[in-house]
PDB file of C-alpha atoms in Angstrom:
ATOM      1  CA  MET S 418     -10.850  -5.745  -0.533  1.00  0.00           C
ATOM      2  CA  PHE S 419     -12.333  -7.251   2.645  1.00  0.00           C
ATOM      3  CA  SER S 420     -10.980  -6.387   6.076  1.00  0.00           C
ATOM      4  CA  PRO S 421      -9.455  -9.376   7.919  1.00  0.00           C
ATOM      5  CA  ASN S 422     -12.586  -9.784  10.073  1.00  0.00           C
ATOM      6  CA  GLY S 423     -14.891  -9.361   7.051  1.00  0.00           C
ATOM      7  CA  LYS S 424     -16.800  -6.461   8.606  1.00  0.00           C
ATOM      8  CA  LEU S 425     -15.575  -3.815   6.145  1.00  0.00           C
ATOM      9  CA  VAL S 426     -14.883  -3.598   2.435  1.00  0.00           C
ATOM     10  CA  ALA S 427     -12.573  -0.965   0.950  1.00  0.00           C
ATOM     11  CA  SER S 428     -13.195   0.151  -2.609  1.00  0.00           C
ATOM     12  CA  ALA S 429     -10.652   2.337  -4.393  1.00  0.00           C
ATOM     13  CA  SER S 430     -11.839   4.567  -7.180  1.00  0.00           C
ATOM     14  CA  TRP S 431     -10.841   6.723 -10.074  1.00  0.00           C
ATOM     15  CA  ASP S 432     -12.804   9.514  -8.343  1.00  0.00           C
ATOM     16  CA  LYS S 433      -9.720   9.908  -6.047  1.00  0.00           C
ATOM     17  CA  THR S 434     -11.388   8.306  -3.018  1.00  0.00           C
ATOM     18  CA  VAL S 435     -11.416   5.129  -1.006  1.00  0.00           C
ATOM     19  CA  ARG S 436     -14.799   4.154   0.381  1.00  0.00           C
ATOM     20  CA  LEU S 437     -15.288   1.908   3.368  1.00  0.00           C
ATOM     21  CA  TRP S 438     -18.462  -0.168   3.452  1.00  0.00           C
ATOM     22  CA  ASP S 439     -20.099  -1.984   6.358  1.00  0.00           C
ATOM     23  CA  THR S 440     -20.744  -5.545   5.169  1.00  0.00           C
ATOM     24  CA  SER S 441     -23.555  -6.177   7.654  1.00  0.00           C
ATOM     25  CA  THR S 442     -25.655  -3.257   6.405  1.00  0.00           C
ATOM     26  CA  GLY S 443     -24.243  -2.639   2.930  1.00  0.00           C
ATOM     27  CA  LYS S 444     -23.999   1.047   3.814  1.00  0.00           C
ATOM     28  CA  GLN S 445     -21.070   3.304   3.219  1.00  0.00           C
ATOM     29  CA  TYR S 446     -19.098   3.753   6.427  1.00  0.00           C
ATOM     30  CA  ALA S 447     -16.568   6.418   5.383  1.00  0.00           C
ATOM     31  CA  VAL S 448     -15.160   8.246   2.363  1.00  0.00           C
ATOM     32  CA  LEU S 449     -11.384   8.679   2.501  1.00  0.00           C
ATOM     33  CA  LYS S 450     -10.347  11.752   0.516  1.00  0.00           C
ATOM     34  CA  ALA S 451      -6.856  13.148   0.082  1.00  0.00           C
ATOM     35  CA  HIS S 452      -5.428  11.739  -3.131  1.00  0.00           C
ATOM     36  CA  THR S 453      -5.090  14.106  -6.062  1.00  0.00           C
ATOM     37  CA  SER S 454      -5.427  11.382  -8.684  1.00  0.00           C
ATOM     38  CA  PRO S 455      -7.166   8.015  -9.160  1.00  0.00           C
ATOM     39  CA  VAL S 456      -6.656   5.463  -6.398  1.00  0.00           C
ATOM     40  CA  GLU S 457      -5.929   1.744  -6.538  1.00  0.00           C
ATOM     41  CA  PRO S 458      -5.516  -0.495  -4.670  1.00  0.00           C
ATOM     42  CA  ALA S 459      -6.783  -0.205  -1.088  1.00  0.00           C
ATOM     43  CA  VAL S 460      -5.423  -2.869   1.250  1.00  0.00           C
ATOM     44  CA  PHE S 461      -6.145  -3.551   4.935  1.00  0.00           C
ATOM     45  CA  SER S 462      -3.505  -4.155   7.598  1.00  0.00           C
ATOM     46  CA  PRO S 463      -3.568  -7.651   9.140  1.00  0.00           C
ATOM     47  CA  ASP S 464      -5.413  -6.344  12.229  1.00  0.00           C
ATOM     48  CA  GLY S 465      -7.856  -4.307  10.097  1.00  0.00           C
ATOM     49  CA  LYS S 466      -7.062  -1.070  11.940  1.00  0.00           C
ATOM     50  CA  LEU S 467      -5.418   0.575   8.927  1.00  0.00           C
ATOM     51  CA  VAL S 468      -6.041   0.691   5.213  1.00  0.00           C
ATOM     52  CA  VAL S 469      -3.432   1.825   2.704  1.00  0.00           C
ATOM     53  CA  SER S 470      -4.198   3.576  -0.579  1.00  0.00           C
ATOM     54  CA  THR S 471      -1.907   4.423  -3.477  1.00  0.00           C
ATOM     55  CA  PHE S 472      -1.577   5.180  -7.159  1.00  0.00           C
ATOM     56  CA  ARG S 473      -1.024   8.071  -9.496  1.00  0.00           C
ATOM     57  CA  ASP S 474      -0.105  10.900  -7.145  1.00  0.00           C
ATOM     58  CA  ASN S 475       3.043   8.950  -6.067  1.00  0.00           C
ATOM     59  CA  MET S 476       1.811   8.963  -2.465  1.00  0.00           C
ATOM     60  CA  VAL S 477       1.123   6.160  -0.047  1.00  0.00           C
ATOM     61  CA  ARG S 478      -1.591   7.080   2.421  1.00  0.00           C
ATOM     62  CA  LEU S 479      -2.526   5.253   5.593  1.00  0.00           C
ATOM     63  CA  TRP S 480      -6.025   5.588   7.036  1.00  0.00           C
ATOM     64  CA  ASP S 481      -7.482   4.725  10.436  1.00  0.00           C
ATOM     65  CA  THR S 482     -10.468   2.471   9.731  1.00  0.00           C
ATOM     66  CA  SER S 483     -12.222   3.308  13.005  1.00  0.00           C
ATOM     67  CA  THR S 484     -12.321   7.053  12.338  1.00  0.00           C
ATOM     68  CA  GLY S 485     -11.855   7.330   8.562  1.00  0.00           C
ATOM     69  CA  GLN S 486      -9.101   9.864   9.249  1.00  0.00           C
ATOM     70  CA  GLN S 487      -5.749   9.920   7.512  1.00  0.00           C
ATOM     71  CA  TYR S 488      -3.158   8.297   9.769  1.00  0.00           C
ATOM     72  CA  GLY S 489      -0.065   9.119   7.724  1.00  0.00           C
ATOM     73  CA  VAL S 490       1.415  10.027   4.355  1.00  0.00           C
ATOM     74  CA  LEU S 491       4.439   8.069   3.177  1.00  0.00           C
ATOM     75  CA  ASP S 492       6.229  10.305   0.713  1.00  0.00           C
ATOM     76  CA  GLY S 493       9.272   9.173  -1.245  1.00  0.00           C
ATOM     77  CA  HIS S 494       8.280   7.573  -4.528  1.00  0.00           C
ATOM     78  CA  THR S 495       8.789   9.566  -7.726  1.00  0.00           C
ATOM     79  CA  GLY S 496       6.452   7.460  -9.861  1.00  0.00           C
ATOM     80  CA  HIS S 497       2.985   5.953  -9.666  1.00  0.00           C
ATOM     81  CA  VAL S 498       2.718   3.544  -6.752  1.00  0.00           C
ATOM     82  CA  ARG S 499       1.307   0.358  -8.231  1.00  0.00           C
ATOM     83  CA  SER S 500       1.274  -1.944  -5.215  1.00  0.00           C
ATOM     84  CA  ALA S 501       1.349  -1.780  -1.430  1.00  0.00           C
ATOM     85  CA  VAL S 502       1.127  -4.563   1.093  1.00  0.00           C
ATOM     86  CA  PHE S 503       1.503  -4.989   4.838  1.00  0.00           C
ATOM     87  CA  SER S 504       3.838  -7.526   6.398  1.00  0.00           C
ATOM     88  CA  PRO S 505       2.028 -10.373   8.186  1.00  0.00           C
ATOM     89  CA  ASP S 506       2.583  -8.704  11.582  1.00  0.00           C
ATOM     90  CA  GLY S 507       1.550  -5.276  10.201  1.00  0.00           C
ATOM     91  CA  LYS S 508       4.774  -3.604  11.347  1.00  0.00           C
ATOM     92  CA  LEU S 509       6.107  -2.989   7.832  1.00  0.00           C
ATOM     93  CA  LEU S 510       4.547  -1.806   4.618  1.00  0.00           C
ATOM     94  CA  ALA S 511       6.123  -2.412   1.214  1.00  0.00           C
ATOM     95  CA  SER S 512       5.201  -0.087  -1.648  1.00  0.00           C
ATOM     96  CA  ALA S 513       6.261  -0.627  -5.256  1.00  0.00           C
ATOM     97  CA  SER S 514       6.385   2.028  -7.912  1.00  0.00           C
ATOM     98  CA  GLN S 515       6.943   2.913 -11.517  1.00  0.00           C
ATOM     99  CA  ASP S 516      10.110   4.628 -10.255  1.00  0.00           C
ATOM    100  CA  GLU S 517      11.599   1.084 -10.194  1.00  0.00           C
ATOM    101  CA  THR S 518      11.894   0.998  -6.396  1.00  0.00           C
ATOM    102  CA  ILE S 519      10.285  -0.751  -3.480  1.00  0.00           C
ATOM    103  CA  ARG S 520      10.187   1.181  -0.257  1.00  0.00           C
ATOM    104  CA  LEU S 521       9.796  -0.407   3.150  1.00  0.00           C
ATOM    105  CA  TRP S 522       8.046   1.691   5.787  1.00  0.00           C
ATOM    106  CA  ASP S 523       7.632   1.342   9.539  1.00  0.00           C
ATOM    107  CA  THR S 524       3.857   1.577  10.013  1.00  0.00           C
ATOM    108  CA  SER S 525       4.076   2.856  13.592  1.00  0.00           C
ATOM    109  CA  THR S 526       6.295   5.850  12.731  1.00  0.00           C
ATOM    110  CA  GLY S 527       5.787   6.338   8.992  1.00  0.00           C
ATOM    111  CA  LYS S 528       9.557   6.355   8.568  1.00  0.00           C
ATOM    112  CA  GLN S 529      11.163   4.779   5.528  1.00  0.00           C
ATOM    113  CA  CYS S 530      13.272   1.752   6.520  1.00  0.00           C
ATOM    114  CA  ALA S 531      14.793   0.819   3.162  1.00  0.00           C
ATOM    115  CA  VAL S 532      14.746   1.491  -0.565  1.00  0.00           C
ATOM    116  CA  LEU S 533      15.061  -1.689  -2.601  1.00  0.00           C
ATOM    117  CA  GLU S 534      16.594  -1.018  -6.014  1.00  0.00           C
ATOM    118  CA  GLY S 535      17.501  -3.345  -8.845  1.00  0.00           C
ATOM    119  CA  HIS S 536      14.586  -3.532 -11.254  1.00  0.00           C
ATOM    120  CA  THR S 537      15.001  -1.695 -14.561  1.00  0.00           C
ATOM    121  CA  ASN S 538      11.318  -1.100 -15.300  1.00  0.00           C
ATOM    122  CA  PHE S 539       8.221  -0.449 -13.232  1.00  0.00           C
ATOM    123  CA  ILE S 540       7.235  -2.886 -10.522  1.00  0.00           C
ATOM    124  CA  THR S 541       3.734  -4.279 -10.356  1.00  0.00           C
ATOM    125  CA  PRO S 542       3.022  -6.779  -7.584  1.00  0.00           C
ATOM    126  CA  VAL S 543       4.898  -7.002  -4.319  1.00  0.00           C
ATOM    127  CA  ALA S 544       4.278  -9.455  -1.475  1.00  0.00           C
ATOM    128  CA  PHE S 545       5.723 -10.539   1.865  1.00  0.00           C
ATOM    129  CA  SER S 546       6.618 -14.098   2.799  1.00  0.00           C
ATOM    130  CA  SER S 547       4.476 -15.601   5.565  1.00  0.00           C
ATOM    131  CA  ASP S 548       7.194 -14.909   8.157  1.00  0.00           C
ATOM    132  CA  GLY S 549       7.717 -11.310   6.924  1.00  0.00           C
ATOM    133  CA  ARG S 550      11.442 -11.765   6.360  1.00  0.00           C
ATOM    134  CA  LEU S 551      11.306 -11.658   2.548  1.00  0.00           C
ATOM    135  CA  VAL S 552       9.632  -9.481  -0.053  1.00  0.00           C
ATOM    136  CA  VAL S 553       9.067 -10.696  -3.596  1.00  0.00           C
ATOM    137  CA  SER S 554       8.594  -8.318  -6.510  1.00  0.00           C
ATOM    138  CA  ALA S 555       7.854  -8.663 -10.198  1.00  0.00           C
ATOM    139  CA  SER S 556       8.627  -6.070 -12.821  1.00  0.00           C
ATOM    140  CA  LYS S 557       7.910  -5.113 -16.386  1.00  0.00           C
ATOM    141  CA  ASP S 558      11.662  -5.840 -16.892  1.00  0.00           C
ATOM    142  CA  LYS S 559      10.645  -9.542 -16.900  1.00  0.00           C
ATOM    143  CA  THR S 560      12.349 -10.337 -13.591  1.00  0.00           C
ATOM    144  CA  VAL S 561      11.183 -11.512 -10.197  1.00  0.00           C
ATOM    145  CA  ARG S 562      13.355 -10.569  -7.228  1.00  0.00           C
ATOM    146  CA  LEU S 563      13.557 -11.654  -3.597  1.00  0.00           C
ATOM    147  CA  TRP S 564      14.612  -9.133  -0.965  1.00  0.00           C
ATOM    148  CA  HIS S 565      15.494  -9.597   2.713  1.00  0.00           C
ATOM    149  CA  THR S 566      13.544  -7.110   4.820  1.00  0.00           C
ATOM    150  CA  SER S 567      16.289  -6.881   7.439  1.00  0.00           C
ATOM    151  CA  THR S 568      19.075  -5.951   5.001  1.00  0.00           C
ATOM    152  CA  GLY S 569      17.239  -4.696   1.907  1.00  0.00           C
ATOM    153  CA  LYS S 570      19.315  -7.040  -0.272  1.00  0.00           C
TER     154      LYS S 570
END
């Protein structure tokens, strides 16, 4: 995944790391280590200051791209986190899991804002609308759902 300005690439790996690469030199910039299981995906915030990593350890981790240091751990899912995405303004993060929930997080505090429930099987992709007011999710239960970020319904 490229950073918004194209200067960094984040690669998630089954070796439990996320690696940041400098696109101008092709050299590794940082290795982000904290997950206890394979990692995928790694996604940049809209301003490129944060990268989020998820997957099998049920954790959502935020990293500071300037330092390579962990910025926060968003703990709440009870299943593999399959998808995470920032809202267009970067203020919210949506994470979707095999626990059949989507969790909305405030990226400045790390606090959970809402738990979106309704799917009956694991959720794969999740995305924000361009204005950040809606989240769309798709599930192995063969449904697609729209959620309002302000109400969670």
